[in-house]
Amino acid sequence: VEALRNDLQKKYNASLIVRLGAQPADIVADLCFSLNTTVVFTSERAEFQSQIPSTQSLKTALGNHGIALETVADDALCEITTHALEFPKSFFTFRSEFERFTRLLAPQPNPRSLNLHHIDEAIEIGELPSLSDLGYSDADRRIQLTQSALHKGGEHAAAAEIDRLRSRQRTKGCSFCACELQQWLEHGCISVRRLFQTSSQASTKLKHELLWNEFCRISDALKYPSHSRLFVTVPVRARSYRRTISY
């Protein structure tokens, strides 16, 4: 959050609004109403059933003010171009012929400018909450501080880690994989689409892992037998885990 606020300030001379409260849907709705907002866009992951009630609450709260809510799947790498019944149930088939069943989605370009000065002048941006403000105990805070020292968040930290892994690959011949970028992928600091575009310059294993993740996402959406995804983008709290697969 701190890195995102700094990026907005540096790139667009804008601020990230931060609020802390027990009823986030009402807070967002009141904030949007005060800014004369007509539509709100949010990302929604189908694999998180626990996210559905919060999305519905936000839709209801915004609807009370006459504001529409649109959801987008910004973590999707592909979209299906064939009939659902033709989609393969085997990852081996999907991996070898994925362009036959899907169309790769292009990365979303960054905006050149944002005109948000009227928002900054009208709304208090809010202070970044501490771990204690979020309800973490002293023991939890020590764990979080240790993890943050190992994995710094934000887009720039993710890009620096990718550069480090690619340098290691060039000098030592060690290919890197998606699991090594897990923390940033989970929080949306790395664009899966942009990473896939450059995967040919990284390693075949990375490309296969990104395709595996997309195969699982589409299979879940089609109600096929579930598979274990390598990483997911967690809405609130990140869950750290690692899985290995064979190709």
Short mmCIF file of C-alpha atoms in Angstrom, two decimals:
data_model
loop_
_atom_site.label_atom_id
_atom_site.label_comp_id
_atom_site.label_asym_id
_atom_site.label_seq_id
_atom_site.Cartn_x
_atom_site.Cartn_y
_atom_site.Cartn_z
CA VAL A 1 0.00 0.00 0.00
CA GLU A 2 2.83 2.37 0.84
CA ALA A 3 4.60 1.56 -2.43
CA LEU A 4 1.38 2.12 -4.41
CA ARG A 5 0.81 5.49 -2.73
CA ASN A 6 4.38 6.53 -3.50
CA ASP A 7 4.04 5.43 -7.13
CA LEU A 8 0.82 7.40 -7.61
CA GLN A 9 2.46 10.47 -6.12
CA LYS A 10 5.58 10.14 -8.26
CA LYS A 11 3.98 9.20 -11.59
CA TYR A 12 0.70 11.11 -11.51
CA ASN A 13 1.04 13.61 -8.65
CA ALA A 14 -1.99 11.89 -7.08
CA SER A 15 -2.68 10.24 -3.73
CA LEU A 16 -4.01 6.86 -2.64
CA ILE A 17 -7.04 7.21 -0.37
CA VAL A 18 -6.88 4.88 2.64
CA ARG A 19 -9.74 4.12 5.00
CA LEU A 20 -10.03 1.69 7.92
CA GLY A 21 -13.38 0.52 9.26
CA ALA A 22 -15.70 -2.37 10.11
CA GLN A 23 -18.10 -1.68 7.21
CA PRO A 24 -15.92 -1.23 4.11
CA ALA A 25 -18.87 -1.35 1.70
CA ASP A 26 -20.55 1.63 3.38
CA ILE A 27 -17.26 3.54 3.58
CA VAL A 28 -16.56 3.07 -0.13
CA ALA A 29 -20.15 3.92 -1.09
CA ASP A 30 -20.19 7.14 0.97
CA LEU A 31 -16.79 8.13 -0.43
CA CYS A 32 -17.89 7.53 -4.03
CA PHE A 33 -21.13 9.42 -3.47
CA SER A 34 -19.25 12.45 -2.14
CA LEU A 35 -17.14 12.43 -5.33
CA ASN A 36 -20.19 12.21 -7.65
CA THR A 37 -18.99 8.81 -8.92
CA THR A 38 -21.20 7.04 -11.49
CA VAL A 39 -19.49 3.63 -11.72
CA VAL A 40 -16.98 1.66 -9.62
CA PHE A 41 -14.72 -1.06 -11.05
CA THR A 42 -13.42 -3.90 -8.90
CA SER A 43 -11.67 -7.21 -9.49
CA GLU A 44 -13.43 -10.43 -8.56
CA ARG A 45 -11.98 -13.94 -8.32
CA ALA A 46 -14.41 -16.78 -8.92
CA GLU A 47 -12.37 -19.18 -6.80
CA PHE A 48 -13.02 -17.15 -3.64
CA GLN A 49 -16.55 -17.91 -2.51
CA SER A 50 -15.89 -15.86 0.64
CA GLN A 51 -15.50 -12.76 -1.54
CA ILE A 52 -19.04 -12.99 -2.95
CA PRO A 53 -20.86 -11.61 0.15
CA SER A 54 -18.51 -8.58 0.35
CA THR A 55 -18.96 -7.88 -3.38
CA GLN A 56 -22.72 -8.13 -2.99
CA SER A 57 -22.64 -5.81 0.04
CA LEU A 58 -20.65 -3.26 -1.97
CA LYS A 59 -23.07 -3.54 -4.88
CA THR A 60 -26.01 -2.94 -2.55
CA ALA A 61 -24.36 -0.01 -0.78
CA LEU A 62 -23.42 1.64 -4.07
CA GLY A 63 -26.88 0.95 -5.49
CA ASN A 64 -28.43 2.91 -2.64
CA HIS A 65 -26.61 5.94 -4.04
CA GLY A 66 -27.39 5.14 -7.68
CA ILE A 67 -23.82 4.03 -8.41
CA ALA A 68 -23.10 1.00 -10.62
CA LEU A 69 -20.54 -1.70 -9.84
CA GLU A 70 -18.58 -3.44 -12.60
CA THR A 71 -16.32 -6.45 -11.97
CA VAL A 72 -13.31 -7.42 -14.07
CA ALA A 73 -11.08 -10.52 -14.08
CA ASP A 74 -7.73 -8.77 -14.20
CA ASP A 75 -5.81 -11.90 -13.20
CA ALA A 76 -6.89 -13.83 -16.31
CA LEU A 77 -4.19 -14.71 -18.82
CA CYS A 78 -6.48 -16.12 -21.52
CA GLU A 79 -10.08 -16.20 -22.61
CA ILE A 80 -11.74 -19.29 -24.05
CA THR A 81 -12.37 -19.20 -27.80
CA THR A 82 -13.96 -22.66 -28.14
CA HIS A 83 -17.08 -24.25 -26.74
CA ALA A 84 -16.73 -25.20 -23.08
CA LEU A 85 -17.22 -28.87 -23.90
CA GLU A 86 -14.20 -28.75 -26.24
CA PHE A 87 -11.87 -27.40 -23.57
CA PRO A 88 -9.37 -30.13 -22.65
CA LYS A 89 -9.47 -31.82 -19.27
CA SER A 90 -5.78 -32.70 -19.58
CA PHE A 91 -3.09 -30.12 -18.92
CA PHE A 92 -0.77 -31.87 -21.37
CA THR A 93 -3.26 -31.21 -24.20
CA PHE A 94 -3.87 -27.65 -23.09
CA ARG A 95 -0.15 -26.88 -22.77
CA SER A 96 0.72 -28.15 -26.23
CA GLU A 97 -2.24 -26.52 -28.00
CA PHE A 98 -3.41 -23.71 -25.71
CA GLU A 99 -3.66 -21.22 -28.61
CA ARG A 100 -6.24 -23.53 -30.19
CA PHE A 101 -8.57 -23.27 -27.19
CA THR A 102 -7.88 -19.78 -25.88
CA ARG A 103 -6.76 -16.30 -26.86
CA LEU A 104 -3.99 -14.61 -24.90
CA LEU A 105 -5.06 -11.32 -23.36
CA ALA A 106 -2.78 -8.31 -23.76
CA PRO A 107 -1.49 -6.49 -20.67
CA GLN A 108 -3.38 -3.38 -19.67
CA PRO A 109 -1.27 -0.31 -20.47
CA ASN A 110 -0.48 2.17 -17.73
CA PRO A 111 -2.31 5.50 -18.09
CA ARG A 112 -0.16 8.38 -19.26
CA SER A 113 -1.82 10.80 -16.87
CA LEU A 114 -4.54 10.94 -14.23
CA ASN A 115 -6.58 14.04 -13.48
CA LEU A 116 -7.26 13.47 -9.79
CA HIS A 117 -6.44 16.88 -8.34
CA HIS A 118 -10.09 17.59 -7.53
CA ILE A 119 -10.20 14.38 -5.45
CA ASP A 120 -7.04 15.23 -3.52
CA GLU A 121 -8.42 18.66 -2.71
CA ALA A 122 -11.84 17.41 -1.61
CA ILE A 123 -10.98 14.23 0.31
CA GLU A 124 -8.60 13.54 3.18
CA ILE A 125 -6.26 10.83 1.94
CA GLY A 126 -5.96 9.11 5.36
CA GLU A 127 -3.00 7.68 7.21
CA LEU A 128 -1.51 4.27 6.48
CA PRO A 129 -2.58 1.88 9.27
CA SER A 130 -0.02 0.14 11.45
CA LEU A 131 -0.10 -3.60 12.09
CA SER A 132 -1.59 -2.97 15.53
CA ASP A 133 -4.36 -0.88 13.88
CA LEU A 134 -5.21 -3.99 11.84
CA GLY A 135 -5.53 -6.13 14.96
CA TYR A 136 -2.20 -7.95 14.89
CA SER A 137 -0.62 -8.97 18.19
CA ASP A 138 3.02 -8.31 19.12
CA ALA A 139 3.94 -11.85 18.00
CA ASP A 140 2.12 -11.37 14.68
CA ARG A 141 3.92 -8.08 14.16
CA ARG A 142 7.30 -9.69 14.69
CA ILE A 143 6.46 -12.34 12.10
CA GLN A 144 5.20 -9.72 9.64
CA LEU A 145 8.31 -7.58 10.09
CA THR A 146 10.51 -10.62 9.46
CA GLN A 147 8.58 -11.51 6.29
CA SER A 148 8.59 -7.92 5.05
CA ALA A 149 12.36 -7.82 5.44
CA LEU A 150 12.60 -10.89 3.21
CA HIS A 151 9.96 -9.82 0.66
CA LYS A 152 9.42 -6.12 0.12
CA GLY A 153 6.11 -5.39 -1.51
CA GLY A 154 5.26 -3.24 -4.49
CA GLU A 155 5.72 -3.21 -8.26
CA HIS A 156 9.29 -1.89 -8.17
CA ALA A 157 10.40 -4.55 -5.69
CA ALA A 158 8.82 -7.22 -7.92
CA ALA A 159 10.60 -5.87 -11.00
CA ALA A 160 13.91 -5.83 -9.11
CA GLU A 161 13.39 -9.47 -8.08
CA ILE A 162 12.69 -10.48 -11.69
CA ASP A 163 15.89 -8.72 -12.79
CA ARG A 164 17.82 -10.56 -10.06
CA LEU A 165 16.42 -13.93 -11.13
CA ARG A 166 17.20 -13.28 -14.78
CA SER A 167 20.74 -12.23 -13.89
CA ARG A 168 21.13 -15.47 -11.94
CA GLN A 169 19.88 -17.42 -14.93
CA ARG A 170 22.38 -15.76 -17.26
CA THR A 171 25.38 -16.20 -14.96
CA LYS A 172 24.61 -19.57 -13.32
CA GLY A 173 22.19 -21.19 -15.74
CA CYS A 174 19.51 -21.54 -13.04
CA SER A 175 16.04 -21.06 -14.50
CA PHE A 176 13.45 -19.44 -12.26
CA CYS A 177 9.80 -20.29 -11.74
CA ALA A 178 6.54 -18.66 -10.67
CA CYS A 179 6.89 -19.91 -7.09
CA GLU A 180 9.88 -17.61 -6.63
CA LEU A 181 7.61 -14.68 -7.47
CA GLN A 182 4.68 -16.00 -5.48
CA GLN A 183 4.38 -13.17 -2.94
CA TRP A 184 4.15 -10.51 -5.66
CA LEU A 185 1.84 -12.56 -7.88
CA GLU A 186 -0.55 -13.13 -4.98
CA HIS A 187 -0.89 -9.41 -4.35
CA GLY A 188 -1.11 -8.31 -7.97
CA CYS A 189 2.28 -6.55 -7.98
CA ILE A 190 3.20 -8.43 -11.16
CA SER A 191 1.07 -8.58 -14.28
CA VAL A 192 0.63 -12.26 -15.21
CA ARG A 193 0.05 -11.22 -18.82
CA ARG A 194 3.20 -9.12 -18.98
CA LEU A 195 5.22 -11.86 -17.28
CA PHE A 196 4.01 -14.44 -19.80
CA GLN A 197 4.98 -12.17 -22.70
CA THR A 198 8.57 -12.18 -21.45
CA SER A 199 8.61 -15.80 -20.27
CA SER A 200 10.39 -16.92 -23.45
CA GLN A 201 13.32 -14.80 -22.29
CA ALA A 202 13.21 -16.38 -18.84
CA SER A 203 12.57 -20.11 -18.84
CA THR A 204 10.26 -22.75 -20.28
CA LYS A 205 9.42 -23.81 -16.74
CA LEU A 206 8.03 -20.37 -15.90
CA LYS A 207 5.88 -20.40 -19.03
CA HIS A 208 4.55 -23.86 -18.16
CA GLU A 209 3.71 -22.80 -14.61
CA LEU A 210 1.80 -19.75 -15.82
CA LEU A 211 -0.12 -21.95 -18.25
CA TRP A 212 -0.80 -24.48 -15.48
CA ASN A 213 -2.25 -21.73 -13.32
CA GLU A 214 -4.46 -20.55 -16.15
CA PHE A 215 -5.56 -24.10 -16.94
CA CYS A 216 -6.67 -24.50 -13.32
CA ARG A 217 -8.48 -21.15 -13.32
CA ILE A 218 -10.45 -22.01 -16.47
CA SER A 219 -11.16 -25.54 -15.22
CA ASP A 220 -12.57 -24.11 -11.99
CA ALA A 221 -14.75 -21.70 -13.94
CA LEU A 222 -16.07 -24.58 -16.08
CA LYS A 223 -16.74 -26.68 -12.94
CA TYR A 224 -14.24 -29.32 -14.02
CA PRO A 225 -12.54 -31.42 -11.32
CA SER A 226 -10.48 -28.98 -9.26
CA HIS A 227 -6.72 -28.68 -9.60
CA SER A 228 -4.17 -27.10 -7.25
CA ARG A 229 -3.15 -23.67 -8.47
CA LEU A 230 0.42 -22.58 -7.90
CA PHE A 231 -0.59 -19.10 -6.80
CA VAL A 232 -3.78 -17.11 -6.37
CA THR A 233 -4.39 -13.42 -5.80
CA VAL A 234 -5.75 -13.22 -2.28
CA PRO A 235 -8.22 -10.36 -1.66
CA VAL A 236 -7.32 -9.54 1.95
CA ARG A 237 -4.64 -11.64 3.61
CA ALA A 238 -1.99 -13.50 1.70
CA ARG A 239 -1.66 -17.22 2.26
CA SER A 240 1.89 -18.43 1.82
CA TYR A 241 2.34 -21.88 0.41
CA ARG A 242 4.34 -23.67 -2.24
CA ARG A 243 3.35 -26.53 -4.49
CA THR A 244 5.34 -28.49 -7.01
CA ILE A 245 4.03 -30.06 -10.17
CA SER A 246 5.51 -32.32 -12.84
CA TYR A 247 5.13 -31.68 -16.50
#
